[in-house]
PDB file of C-alpha atoms in Angstrom:
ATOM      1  CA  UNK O 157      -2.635 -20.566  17.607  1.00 58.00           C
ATOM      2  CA  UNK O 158      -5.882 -19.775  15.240  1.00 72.00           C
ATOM      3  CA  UNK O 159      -6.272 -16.794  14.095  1.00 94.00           C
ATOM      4  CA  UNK O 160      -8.968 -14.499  15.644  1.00 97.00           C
ATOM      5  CA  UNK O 161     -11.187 -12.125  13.122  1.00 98.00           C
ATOM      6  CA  UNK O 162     -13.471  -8.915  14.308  1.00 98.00           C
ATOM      7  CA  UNK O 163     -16.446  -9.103  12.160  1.00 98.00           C
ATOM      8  CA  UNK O 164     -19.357  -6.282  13.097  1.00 97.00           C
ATOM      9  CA  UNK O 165     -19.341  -6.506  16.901  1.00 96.00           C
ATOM     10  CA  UNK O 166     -17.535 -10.361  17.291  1.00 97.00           C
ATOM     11  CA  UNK O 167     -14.242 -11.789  17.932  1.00 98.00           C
ATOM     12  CA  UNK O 168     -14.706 -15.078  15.680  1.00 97.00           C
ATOM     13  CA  UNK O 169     -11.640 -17.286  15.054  1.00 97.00           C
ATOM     14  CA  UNK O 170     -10.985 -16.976  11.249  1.00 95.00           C
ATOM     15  CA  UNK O 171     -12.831 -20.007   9.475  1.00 94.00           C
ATOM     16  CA  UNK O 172     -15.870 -19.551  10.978  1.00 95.00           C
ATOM     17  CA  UNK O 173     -16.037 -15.547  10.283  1.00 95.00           C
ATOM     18  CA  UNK O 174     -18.333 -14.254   7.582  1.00 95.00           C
ATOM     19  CA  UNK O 175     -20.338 -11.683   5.960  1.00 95.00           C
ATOM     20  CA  UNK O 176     -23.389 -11.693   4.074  1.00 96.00           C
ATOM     21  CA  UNK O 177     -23.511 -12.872   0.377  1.00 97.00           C
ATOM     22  CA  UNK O 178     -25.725  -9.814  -0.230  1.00 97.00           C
ATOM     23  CA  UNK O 179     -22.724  -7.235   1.509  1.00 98.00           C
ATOM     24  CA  UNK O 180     -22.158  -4.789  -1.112  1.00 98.00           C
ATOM     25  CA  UNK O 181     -18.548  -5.649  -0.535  1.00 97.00           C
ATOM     26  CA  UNK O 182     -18.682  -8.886  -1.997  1.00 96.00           C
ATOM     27  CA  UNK O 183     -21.276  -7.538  -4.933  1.00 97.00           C
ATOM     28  CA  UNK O 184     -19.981  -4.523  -6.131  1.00 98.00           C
ATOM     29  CA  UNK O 185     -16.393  -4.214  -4.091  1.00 97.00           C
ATOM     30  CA  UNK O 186     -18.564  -1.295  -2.464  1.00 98.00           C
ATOM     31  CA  UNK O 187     -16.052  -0.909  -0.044  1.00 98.00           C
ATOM     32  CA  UNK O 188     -12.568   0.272   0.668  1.00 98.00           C
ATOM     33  CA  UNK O 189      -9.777  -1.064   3.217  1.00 98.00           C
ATOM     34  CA  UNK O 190      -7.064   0.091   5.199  1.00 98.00           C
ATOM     35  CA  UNK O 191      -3.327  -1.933   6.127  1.00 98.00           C
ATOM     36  CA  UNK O 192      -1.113  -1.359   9.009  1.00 98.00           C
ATOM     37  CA  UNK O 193       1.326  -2.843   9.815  1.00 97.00           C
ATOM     38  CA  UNK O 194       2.750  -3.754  13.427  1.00 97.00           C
ATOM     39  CA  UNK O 195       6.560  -3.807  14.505  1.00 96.00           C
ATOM     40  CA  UNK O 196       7.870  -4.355  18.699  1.00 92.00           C
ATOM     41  CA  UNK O 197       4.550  -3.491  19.830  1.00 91.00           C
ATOM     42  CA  UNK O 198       4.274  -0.149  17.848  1.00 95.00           C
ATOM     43  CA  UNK O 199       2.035   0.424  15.134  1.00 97.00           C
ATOM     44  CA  UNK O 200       3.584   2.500  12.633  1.00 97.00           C
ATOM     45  CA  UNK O 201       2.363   5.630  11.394  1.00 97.00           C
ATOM     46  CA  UNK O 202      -1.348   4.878  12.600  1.00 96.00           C
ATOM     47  CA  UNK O 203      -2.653   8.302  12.344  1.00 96.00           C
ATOM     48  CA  UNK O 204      -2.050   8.656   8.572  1.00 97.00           C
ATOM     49  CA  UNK O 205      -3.454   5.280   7.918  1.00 97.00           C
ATOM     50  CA  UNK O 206      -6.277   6.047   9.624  1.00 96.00           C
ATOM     51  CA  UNK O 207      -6.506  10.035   8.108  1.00 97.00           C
ATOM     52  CA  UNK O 208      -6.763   7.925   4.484  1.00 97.00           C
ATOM     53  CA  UNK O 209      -9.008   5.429   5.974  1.00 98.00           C
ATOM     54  CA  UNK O 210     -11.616   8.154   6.133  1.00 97.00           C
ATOM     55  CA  UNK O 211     -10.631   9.721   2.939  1.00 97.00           C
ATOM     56  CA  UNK O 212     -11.478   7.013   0.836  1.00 98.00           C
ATOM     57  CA  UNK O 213     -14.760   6.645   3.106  1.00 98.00           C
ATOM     58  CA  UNK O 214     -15.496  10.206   2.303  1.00 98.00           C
ATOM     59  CA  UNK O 215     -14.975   9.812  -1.166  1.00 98.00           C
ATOM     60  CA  UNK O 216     -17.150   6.724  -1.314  1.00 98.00           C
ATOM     61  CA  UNK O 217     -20.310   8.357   1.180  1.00 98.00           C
ATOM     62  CA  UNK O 218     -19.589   5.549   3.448  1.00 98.00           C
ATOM     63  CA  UNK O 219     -19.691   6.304   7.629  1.00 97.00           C
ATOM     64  CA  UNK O 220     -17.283   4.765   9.370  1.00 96.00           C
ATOM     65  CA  UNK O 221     -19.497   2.457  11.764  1.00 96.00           C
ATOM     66  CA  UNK O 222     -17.339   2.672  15.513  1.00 97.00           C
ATOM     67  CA  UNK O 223     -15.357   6.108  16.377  1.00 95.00           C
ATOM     68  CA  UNK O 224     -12.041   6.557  16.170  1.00 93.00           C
ATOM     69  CA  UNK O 225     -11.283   5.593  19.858  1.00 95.00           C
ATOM     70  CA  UNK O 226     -13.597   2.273  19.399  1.00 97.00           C
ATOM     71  CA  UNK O 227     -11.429   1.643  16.292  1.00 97.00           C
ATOM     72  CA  UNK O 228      -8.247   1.777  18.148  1.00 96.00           C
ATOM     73  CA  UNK O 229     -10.075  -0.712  20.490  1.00 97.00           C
ATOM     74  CA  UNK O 230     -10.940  -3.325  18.353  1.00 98.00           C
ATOM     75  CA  UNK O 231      -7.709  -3.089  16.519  1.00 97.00           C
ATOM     76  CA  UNK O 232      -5.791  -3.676  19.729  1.00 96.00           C
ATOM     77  CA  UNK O 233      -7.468  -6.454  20.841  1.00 97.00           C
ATOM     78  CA  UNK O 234      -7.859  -8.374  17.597  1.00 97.00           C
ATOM     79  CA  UNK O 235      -3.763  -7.793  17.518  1.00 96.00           C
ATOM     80  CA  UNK O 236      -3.871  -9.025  21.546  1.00 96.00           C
ATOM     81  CA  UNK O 237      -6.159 -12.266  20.433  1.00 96.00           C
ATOM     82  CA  UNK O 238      -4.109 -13.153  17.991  1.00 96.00           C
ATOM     83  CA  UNK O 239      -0.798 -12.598  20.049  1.00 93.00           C
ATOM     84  CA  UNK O 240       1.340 -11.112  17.609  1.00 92.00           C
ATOM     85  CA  UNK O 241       4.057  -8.555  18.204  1.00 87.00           C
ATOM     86  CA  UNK O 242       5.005  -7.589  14.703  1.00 94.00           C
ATOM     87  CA  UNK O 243       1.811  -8.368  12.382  1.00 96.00           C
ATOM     88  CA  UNK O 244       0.144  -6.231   9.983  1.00 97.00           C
ATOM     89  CA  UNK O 245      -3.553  -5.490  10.426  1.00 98.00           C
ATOM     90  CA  UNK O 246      -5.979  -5.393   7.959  1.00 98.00           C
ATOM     91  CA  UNK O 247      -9.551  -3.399   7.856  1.00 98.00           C
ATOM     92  CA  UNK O 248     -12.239  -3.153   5.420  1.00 98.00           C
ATOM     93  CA  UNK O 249     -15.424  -1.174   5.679  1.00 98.00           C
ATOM     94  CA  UNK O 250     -18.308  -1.849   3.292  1.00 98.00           C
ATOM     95  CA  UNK O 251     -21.515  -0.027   2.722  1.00 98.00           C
ATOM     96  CA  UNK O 252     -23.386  -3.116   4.177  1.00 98.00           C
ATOM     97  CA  UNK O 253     -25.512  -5.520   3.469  1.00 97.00           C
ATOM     98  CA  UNK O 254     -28.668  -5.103   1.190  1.00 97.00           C
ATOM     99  CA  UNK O 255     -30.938  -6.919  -1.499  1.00 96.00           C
ATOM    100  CA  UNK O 256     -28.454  -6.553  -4.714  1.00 97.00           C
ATOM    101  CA  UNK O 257     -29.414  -3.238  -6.730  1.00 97.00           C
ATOM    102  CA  UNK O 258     -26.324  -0.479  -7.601  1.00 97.00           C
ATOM    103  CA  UNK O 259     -28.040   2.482  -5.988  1.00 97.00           C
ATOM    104  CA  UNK O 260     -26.900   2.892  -2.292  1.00 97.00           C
ATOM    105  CA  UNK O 261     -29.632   1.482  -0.228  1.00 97.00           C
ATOM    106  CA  UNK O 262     -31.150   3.586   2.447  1.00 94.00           C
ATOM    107  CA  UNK O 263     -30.888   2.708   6.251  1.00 91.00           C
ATOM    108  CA  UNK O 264     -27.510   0.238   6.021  1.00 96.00           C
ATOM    109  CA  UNK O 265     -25.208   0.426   8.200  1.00 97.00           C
ATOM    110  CA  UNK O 266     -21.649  -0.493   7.023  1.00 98.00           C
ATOM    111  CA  UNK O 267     -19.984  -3.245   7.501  1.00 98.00           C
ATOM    112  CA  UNK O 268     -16.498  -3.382   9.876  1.00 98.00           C
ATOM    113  CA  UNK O 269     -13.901  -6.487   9.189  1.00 98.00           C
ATOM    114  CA  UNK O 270     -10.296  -6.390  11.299  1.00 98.00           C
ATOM    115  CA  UNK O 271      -7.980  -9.003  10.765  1.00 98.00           C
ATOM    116  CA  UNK O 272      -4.061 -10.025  11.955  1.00 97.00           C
ATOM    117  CA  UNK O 273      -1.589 -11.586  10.203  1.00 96.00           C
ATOM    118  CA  UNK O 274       2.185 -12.394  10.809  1.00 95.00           C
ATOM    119  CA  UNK O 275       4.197  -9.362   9.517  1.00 95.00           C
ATOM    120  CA  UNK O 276       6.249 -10.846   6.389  1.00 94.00           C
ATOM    121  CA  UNK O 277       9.175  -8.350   5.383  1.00 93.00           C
ATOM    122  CA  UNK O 278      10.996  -8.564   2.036  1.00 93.00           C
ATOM    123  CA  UNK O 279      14.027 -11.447   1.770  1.00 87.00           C
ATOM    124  CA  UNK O 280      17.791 -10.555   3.516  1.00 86.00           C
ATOM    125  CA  UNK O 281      18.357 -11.170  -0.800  1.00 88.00           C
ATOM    126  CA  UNK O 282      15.940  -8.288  -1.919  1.00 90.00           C
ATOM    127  CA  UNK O 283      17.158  -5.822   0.443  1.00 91.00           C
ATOM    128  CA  UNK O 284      20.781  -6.780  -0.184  1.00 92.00           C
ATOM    129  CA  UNK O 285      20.399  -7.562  -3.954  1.00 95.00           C
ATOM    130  CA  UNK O 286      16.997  -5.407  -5.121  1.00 97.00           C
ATOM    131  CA  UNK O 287      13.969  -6.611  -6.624  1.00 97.00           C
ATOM    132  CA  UNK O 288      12.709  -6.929 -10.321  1.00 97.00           C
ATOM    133  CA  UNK O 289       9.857  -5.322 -11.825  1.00 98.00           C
ATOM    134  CA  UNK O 290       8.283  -5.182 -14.986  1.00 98.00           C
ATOM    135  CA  UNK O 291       6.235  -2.962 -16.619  1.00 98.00           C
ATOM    136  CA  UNK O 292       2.202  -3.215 -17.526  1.00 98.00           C
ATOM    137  CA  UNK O 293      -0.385  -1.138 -19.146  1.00 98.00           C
ATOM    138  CA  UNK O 294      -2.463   0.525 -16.302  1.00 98.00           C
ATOM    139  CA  UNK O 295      -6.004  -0.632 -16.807  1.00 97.00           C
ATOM    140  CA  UNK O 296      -7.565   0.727 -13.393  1.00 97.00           C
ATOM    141  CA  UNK O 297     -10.243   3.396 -12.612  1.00 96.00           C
ATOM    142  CA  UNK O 298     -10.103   6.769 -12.837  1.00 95.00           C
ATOM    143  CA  UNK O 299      -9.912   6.789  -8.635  1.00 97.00           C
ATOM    144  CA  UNK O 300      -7.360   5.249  -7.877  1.00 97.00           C
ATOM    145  CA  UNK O 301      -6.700   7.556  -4.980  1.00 97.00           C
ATOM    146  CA  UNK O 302      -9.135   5.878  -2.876  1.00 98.00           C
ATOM    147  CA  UNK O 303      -8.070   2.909  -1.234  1.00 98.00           C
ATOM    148  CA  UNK O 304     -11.170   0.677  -2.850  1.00 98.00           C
ATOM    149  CA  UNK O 305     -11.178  -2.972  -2.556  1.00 97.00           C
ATOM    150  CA  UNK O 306     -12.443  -2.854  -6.184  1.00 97.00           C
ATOM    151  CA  UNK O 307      -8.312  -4.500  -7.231  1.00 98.00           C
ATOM    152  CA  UNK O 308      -9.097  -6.593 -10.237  1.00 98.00           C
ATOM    153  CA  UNK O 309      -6.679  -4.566 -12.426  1.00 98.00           C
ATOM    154  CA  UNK O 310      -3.801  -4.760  -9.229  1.00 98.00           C
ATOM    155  CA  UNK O 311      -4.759  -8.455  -9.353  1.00 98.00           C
ATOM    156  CA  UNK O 312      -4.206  -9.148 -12.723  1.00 98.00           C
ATOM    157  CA  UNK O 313      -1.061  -7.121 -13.033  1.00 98.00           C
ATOM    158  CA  UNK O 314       0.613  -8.453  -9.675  1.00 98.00           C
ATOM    159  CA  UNK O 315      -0.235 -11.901 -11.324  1.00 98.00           C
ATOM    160  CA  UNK O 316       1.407 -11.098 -14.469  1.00 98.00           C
ATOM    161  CA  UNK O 317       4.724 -10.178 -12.576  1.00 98.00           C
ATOM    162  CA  UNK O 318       4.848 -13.309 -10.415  1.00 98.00           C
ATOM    163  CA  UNK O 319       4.833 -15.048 -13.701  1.00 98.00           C
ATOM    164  CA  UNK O 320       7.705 -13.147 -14.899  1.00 98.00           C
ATOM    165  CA  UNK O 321       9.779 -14.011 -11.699  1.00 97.00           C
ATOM    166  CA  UNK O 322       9.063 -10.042 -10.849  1.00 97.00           C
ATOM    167  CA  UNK O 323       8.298  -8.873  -7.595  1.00 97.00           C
ATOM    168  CA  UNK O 324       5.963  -6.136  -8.613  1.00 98.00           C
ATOM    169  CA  UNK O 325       4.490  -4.498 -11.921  1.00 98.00           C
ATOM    170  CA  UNK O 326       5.048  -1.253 -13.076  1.00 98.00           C
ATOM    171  CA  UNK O 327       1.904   0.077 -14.447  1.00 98.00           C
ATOM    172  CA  UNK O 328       2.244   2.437 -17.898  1.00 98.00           C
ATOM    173  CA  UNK O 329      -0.721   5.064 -18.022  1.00 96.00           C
ATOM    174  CA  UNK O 330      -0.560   6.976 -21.383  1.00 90.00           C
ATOM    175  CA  UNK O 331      -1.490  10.986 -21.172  1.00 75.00           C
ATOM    176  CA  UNK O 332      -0.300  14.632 -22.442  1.00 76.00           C
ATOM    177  CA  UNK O 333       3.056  13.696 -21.397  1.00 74.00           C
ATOM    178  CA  UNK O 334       3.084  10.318 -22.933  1.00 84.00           C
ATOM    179  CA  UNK O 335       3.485   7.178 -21.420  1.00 93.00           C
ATOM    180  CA  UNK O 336       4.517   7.402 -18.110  1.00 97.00           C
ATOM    181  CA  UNK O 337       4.993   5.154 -14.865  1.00 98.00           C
ATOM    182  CA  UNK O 338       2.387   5.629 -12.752  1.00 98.00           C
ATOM    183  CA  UNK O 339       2.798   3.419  -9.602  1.00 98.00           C
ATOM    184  CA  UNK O 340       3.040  -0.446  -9.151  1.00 98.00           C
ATOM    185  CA  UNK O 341       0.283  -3.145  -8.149  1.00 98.00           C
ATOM    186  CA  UNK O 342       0.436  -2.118  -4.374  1.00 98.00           C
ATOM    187  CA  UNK O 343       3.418  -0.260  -3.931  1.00 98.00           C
ATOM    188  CA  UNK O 344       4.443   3.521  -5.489  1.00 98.00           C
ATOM    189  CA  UNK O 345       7.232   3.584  -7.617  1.00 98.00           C
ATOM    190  CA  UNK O 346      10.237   6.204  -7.928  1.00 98.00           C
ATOM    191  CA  UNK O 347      13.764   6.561  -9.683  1.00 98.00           C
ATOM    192  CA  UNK O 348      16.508   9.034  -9.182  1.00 98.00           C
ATOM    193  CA  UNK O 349      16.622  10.486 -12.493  1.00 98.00           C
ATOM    194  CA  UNK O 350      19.859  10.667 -15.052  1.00 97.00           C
ATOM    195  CA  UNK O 351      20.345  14.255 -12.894  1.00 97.00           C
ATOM    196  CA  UNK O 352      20.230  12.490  -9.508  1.00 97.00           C
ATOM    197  CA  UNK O 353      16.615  13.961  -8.884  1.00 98.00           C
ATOM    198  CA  UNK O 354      14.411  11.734  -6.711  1.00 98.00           C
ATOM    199  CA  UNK O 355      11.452  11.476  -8.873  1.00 98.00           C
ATOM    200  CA  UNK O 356       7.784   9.873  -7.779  1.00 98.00           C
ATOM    201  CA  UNK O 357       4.173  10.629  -9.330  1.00 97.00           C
ATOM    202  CA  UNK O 358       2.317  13.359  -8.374  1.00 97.00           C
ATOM    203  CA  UNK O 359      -0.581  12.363  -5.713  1.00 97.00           C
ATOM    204  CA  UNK O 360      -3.112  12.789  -7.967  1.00 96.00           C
ATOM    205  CA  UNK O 361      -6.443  10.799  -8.447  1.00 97.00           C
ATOM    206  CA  UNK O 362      -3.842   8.598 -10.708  1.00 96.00           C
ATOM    207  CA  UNK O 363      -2.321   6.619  -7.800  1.00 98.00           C
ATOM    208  CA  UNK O 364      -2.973   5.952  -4.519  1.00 97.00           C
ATOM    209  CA  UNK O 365      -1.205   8.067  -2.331  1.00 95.00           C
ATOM    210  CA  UNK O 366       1.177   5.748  -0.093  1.00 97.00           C
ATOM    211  CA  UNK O 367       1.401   6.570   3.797  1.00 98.00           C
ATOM    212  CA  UNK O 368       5.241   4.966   3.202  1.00 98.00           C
ATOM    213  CA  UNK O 369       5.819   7.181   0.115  1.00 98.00           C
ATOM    214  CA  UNK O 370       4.278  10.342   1.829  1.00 98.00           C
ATOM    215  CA  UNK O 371       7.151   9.389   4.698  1.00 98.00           C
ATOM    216  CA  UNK O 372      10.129   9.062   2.402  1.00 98.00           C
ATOM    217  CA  UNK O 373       8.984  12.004   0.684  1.00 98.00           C
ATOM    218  CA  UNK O 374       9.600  13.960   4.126  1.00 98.00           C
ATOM    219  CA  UNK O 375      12.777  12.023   4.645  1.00 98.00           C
ATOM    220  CA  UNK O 376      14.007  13.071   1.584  1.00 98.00           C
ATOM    221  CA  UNK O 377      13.620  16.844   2.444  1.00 98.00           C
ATOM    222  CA  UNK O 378      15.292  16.349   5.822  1.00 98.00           C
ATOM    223  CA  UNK O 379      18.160  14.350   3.567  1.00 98.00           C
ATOM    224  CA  UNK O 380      18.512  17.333   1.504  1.00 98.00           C
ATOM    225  CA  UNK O 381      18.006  15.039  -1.334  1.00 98.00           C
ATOM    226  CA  UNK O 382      16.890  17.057  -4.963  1.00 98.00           C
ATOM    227  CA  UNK O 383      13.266  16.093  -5.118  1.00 98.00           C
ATOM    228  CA  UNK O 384      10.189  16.589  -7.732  1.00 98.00           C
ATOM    229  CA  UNK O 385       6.577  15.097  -7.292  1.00 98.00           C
ATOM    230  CA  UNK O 386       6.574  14.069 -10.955  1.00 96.00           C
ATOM    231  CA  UNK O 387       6.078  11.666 -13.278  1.00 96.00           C
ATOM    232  CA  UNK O 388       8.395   9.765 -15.042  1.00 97.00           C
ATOM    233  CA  UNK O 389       8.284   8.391 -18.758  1.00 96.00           C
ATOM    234  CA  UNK O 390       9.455   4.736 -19.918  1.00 96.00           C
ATOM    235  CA  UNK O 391      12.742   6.630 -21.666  1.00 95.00           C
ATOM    236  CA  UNK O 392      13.522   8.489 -18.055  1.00 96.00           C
ATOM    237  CA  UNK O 393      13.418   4.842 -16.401  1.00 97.00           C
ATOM    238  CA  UNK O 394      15.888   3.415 -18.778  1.00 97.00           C
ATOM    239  CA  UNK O 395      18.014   5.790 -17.945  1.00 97.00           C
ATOM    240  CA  UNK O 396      17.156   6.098 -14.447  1.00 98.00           C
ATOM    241  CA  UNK O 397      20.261   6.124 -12.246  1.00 98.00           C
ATOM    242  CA  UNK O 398      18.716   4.075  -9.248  1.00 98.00           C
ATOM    243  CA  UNK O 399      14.550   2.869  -9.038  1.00 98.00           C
ATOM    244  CA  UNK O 400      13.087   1.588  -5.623  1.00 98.00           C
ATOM    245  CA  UNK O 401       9.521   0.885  -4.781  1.00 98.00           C
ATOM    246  CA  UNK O 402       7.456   1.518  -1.408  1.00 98.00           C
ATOM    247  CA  UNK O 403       4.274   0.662   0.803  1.00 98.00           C
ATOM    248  CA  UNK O 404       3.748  -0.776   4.199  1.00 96.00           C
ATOM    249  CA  UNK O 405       4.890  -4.133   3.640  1.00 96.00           C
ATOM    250  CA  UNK O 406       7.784  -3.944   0.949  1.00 97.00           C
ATOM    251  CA  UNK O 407       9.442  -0.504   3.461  1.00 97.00           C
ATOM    252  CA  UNK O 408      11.984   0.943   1.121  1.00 98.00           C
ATOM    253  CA  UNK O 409      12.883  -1.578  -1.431  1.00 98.00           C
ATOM    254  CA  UNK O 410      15.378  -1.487  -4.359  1.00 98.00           C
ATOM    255  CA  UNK O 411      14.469  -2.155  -7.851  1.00 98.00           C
ATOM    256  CA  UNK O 412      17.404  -3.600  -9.170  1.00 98.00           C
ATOM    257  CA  UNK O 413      15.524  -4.534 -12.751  1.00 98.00           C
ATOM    258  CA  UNK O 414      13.058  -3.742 -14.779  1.00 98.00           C
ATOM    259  CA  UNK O 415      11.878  -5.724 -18.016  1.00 98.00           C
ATOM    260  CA  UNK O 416      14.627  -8.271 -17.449  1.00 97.00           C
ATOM    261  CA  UNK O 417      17.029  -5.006 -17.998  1.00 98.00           C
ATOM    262  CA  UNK O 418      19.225  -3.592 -14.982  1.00 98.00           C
ATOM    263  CA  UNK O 419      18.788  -0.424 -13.611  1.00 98.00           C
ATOM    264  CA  UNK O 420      22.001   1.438 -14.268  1.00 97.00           C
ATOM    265  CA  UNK O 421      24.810  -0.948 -12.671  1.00 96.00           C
ATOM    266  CA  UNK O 422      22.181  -3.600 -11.384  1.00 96.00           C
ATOM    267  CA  UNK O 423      22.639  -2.779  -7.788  1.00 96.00           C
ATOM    268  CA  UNK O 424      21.381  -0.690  -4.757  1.00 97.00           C
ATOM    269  CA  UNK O 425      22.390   3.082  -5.235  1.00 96.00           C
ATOM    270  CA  UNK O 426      23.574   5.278  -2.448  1.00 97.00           C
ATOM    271  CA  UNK O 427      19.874   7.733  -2.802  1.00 98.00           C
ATOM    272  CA  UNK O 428      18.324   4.561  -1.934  1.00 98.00           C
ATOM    273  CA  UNK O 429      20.106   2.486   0.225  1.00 97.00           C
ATOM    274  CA  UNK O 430      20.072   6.123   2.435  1.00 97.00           C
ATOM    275  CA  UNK O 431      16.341   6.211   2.528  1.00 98.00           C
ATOM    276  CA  UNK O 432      16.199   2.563   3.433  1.00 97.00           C
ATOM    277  CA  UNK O 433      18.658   2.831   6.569  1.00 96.00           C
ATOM    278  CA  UNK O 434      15.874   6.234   7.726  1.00 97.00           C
ATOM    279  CA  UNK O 435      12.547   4.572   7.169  1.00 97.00           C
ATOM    280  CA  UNK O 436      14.251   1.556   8.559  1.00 96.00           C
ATOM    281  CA  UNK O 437      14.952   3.636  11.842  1.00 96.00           C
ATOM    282  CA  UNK O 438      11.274   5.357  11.486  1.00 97.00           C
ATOM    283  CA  UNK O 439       9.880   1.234  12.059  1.00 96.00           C
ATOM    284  CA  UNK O 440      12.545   0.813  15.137  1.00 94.00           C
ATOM    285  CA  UNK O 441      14.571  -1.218  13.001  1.00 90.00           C
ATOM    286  CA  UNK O 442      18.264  -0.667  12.966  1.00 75.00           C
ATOM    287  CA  UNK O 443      19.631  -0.437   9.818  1.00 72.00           C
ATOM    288  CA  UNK O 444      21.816  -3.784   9.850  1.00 52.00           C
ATOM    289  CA  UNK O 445      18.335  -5.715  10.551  1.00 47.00           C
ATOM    290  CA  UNK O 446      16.301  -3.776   7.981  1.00 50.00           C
ATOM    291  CA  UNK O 447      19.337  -5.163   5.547  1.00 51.00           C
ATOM    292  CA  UNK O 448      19.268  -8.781   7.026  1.00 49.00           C
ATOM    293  CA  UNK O 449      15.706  -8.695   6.403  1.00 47.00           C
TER     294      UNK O 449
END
């Protein structure tokens, strides 16, 4: 079946929807986007995808063209044209289109892309086995709380860990506290420390602030799991007891490895592996299928 786009007011099938070369999307990344992902007819956690959606609009003195309730609408029936039942759904709102000049030009309305894709969860080997990361100097803007499609650094980073044979990078920010893990490419990053404290970076303007992680973070508290929102040095992850990642797509995923070097025994730890089986139920997957993958 082709795949049906929502581009400003039409339902287009994919290779024949567009947007102007002069949208300041494509000429300045003047824009941010949204992902959400689908699972037995549900969407999952909608409200807090949405709550950041116009966040990072706010942030960027962009309007979000269509209300909330016609936003629902054309999500639901991009996902019904495209007849998909777990799929994750993609937005993007840009300032608009206007002759190319960096001030924001008056009168434009912004520009509203939906798309729908076939929901692709990690491997029955990642969830059983864990991932591998490595780490990566964090060369991104000083906003990286707002969910801009500005992801030349995330591209270049997620590149250099596919070349590695890594799911995901690591990226290194140096400050007061010297150099410390900030969050990955597109996913948030955590250990349980050499104490058995769950650790994850602050939600400051130095990461973007993951509607999975802020999940597990709640999980976590209902767990009764020792918890800090801080960050994490390069010495604290080497001795790190267990180290998983998070977002929409990857769910709760072990990192088994990081710089070719295992994370304590090289397998899943208990912290994690307990967080996976409760976001795994949070999605309406039972825990068995959320480990088959």
């Amino acid at each position: 079946m082709a795949r049906i786009a929502y581009v400003d007011g039409r339902y287009l099938p994919i290779h024949a929807a567009t947007v102007s070369v002069e949208d300041r999307g494509f000429q300045f990344a003047d824009g941010i986007y949204e992902v959400v992902k689908r699972i037995g007819g549900r969407l999952i956690d909608a409200d807090r995808h949405l709550a950041r959606l116009r966040r990072s609009l706010a942030a960027l003195r962009i309007d979000l063209p269509v209300s909330d309730a016609a936003l629902h609408r054309i999500v639901r029936e991009t996902i019904s044209r495209n007849a998909l039942a777990d799929a994750l759904v993609y937005l993007q709102v840009s300032r608009g289109t206007a002759p190319r000049n960096h001030p924001f030009p008056a009168g434009t309305r912004p520009s509203l892309v939906v798309t729908v894709r076939r929901l692709k969860l990690p491997t029955s080997a990642e969830r059983r086995q864990g991932c591998g990361v490595i780490t990566h100097p964090d060369e991104r803007w000083a906003r990286c709380d707002i969910k801009s499609t500005g992801l030349l650094a995330n591209v270049l980073a997620k590149q250099a860990a596919q070349e590695a044979g890594c799911r995901e990078a690591w990226l290194v920010a140096s400050g007061p506290e010297g150099e410390v893990v900030t969050e990955g490419s597109s996913t948030n990053a955590w250990i349980v420390d050499e104490h058995s404290v769950l650790r994850t970076h602050p939600a400051t303007q130095r990461i973007l602030g993951g509607v999975t992680r802020s999940v597990v973070l709640e999980h976590a508290q209902e767990l009764g799991i020792p918890l800090e929102e801080r960050a994490f040095s390069l010495a604290e992850l080497a001795r790190a007891r267990e180290a998983f990642l998070t977002s929409a797509t990857s769910l709760v995923l072990p990192v088994t490895s990081v710089d070719g070097r295992p994370v304590a025994n090289g397998m899943p730890g208990d912290t994690t592996r307990r967080l996976m089986d409760r976001y795994a139920a949070h999605c309406g997957l039972p825990a068995e299928v959320a480990a088959q993958g």
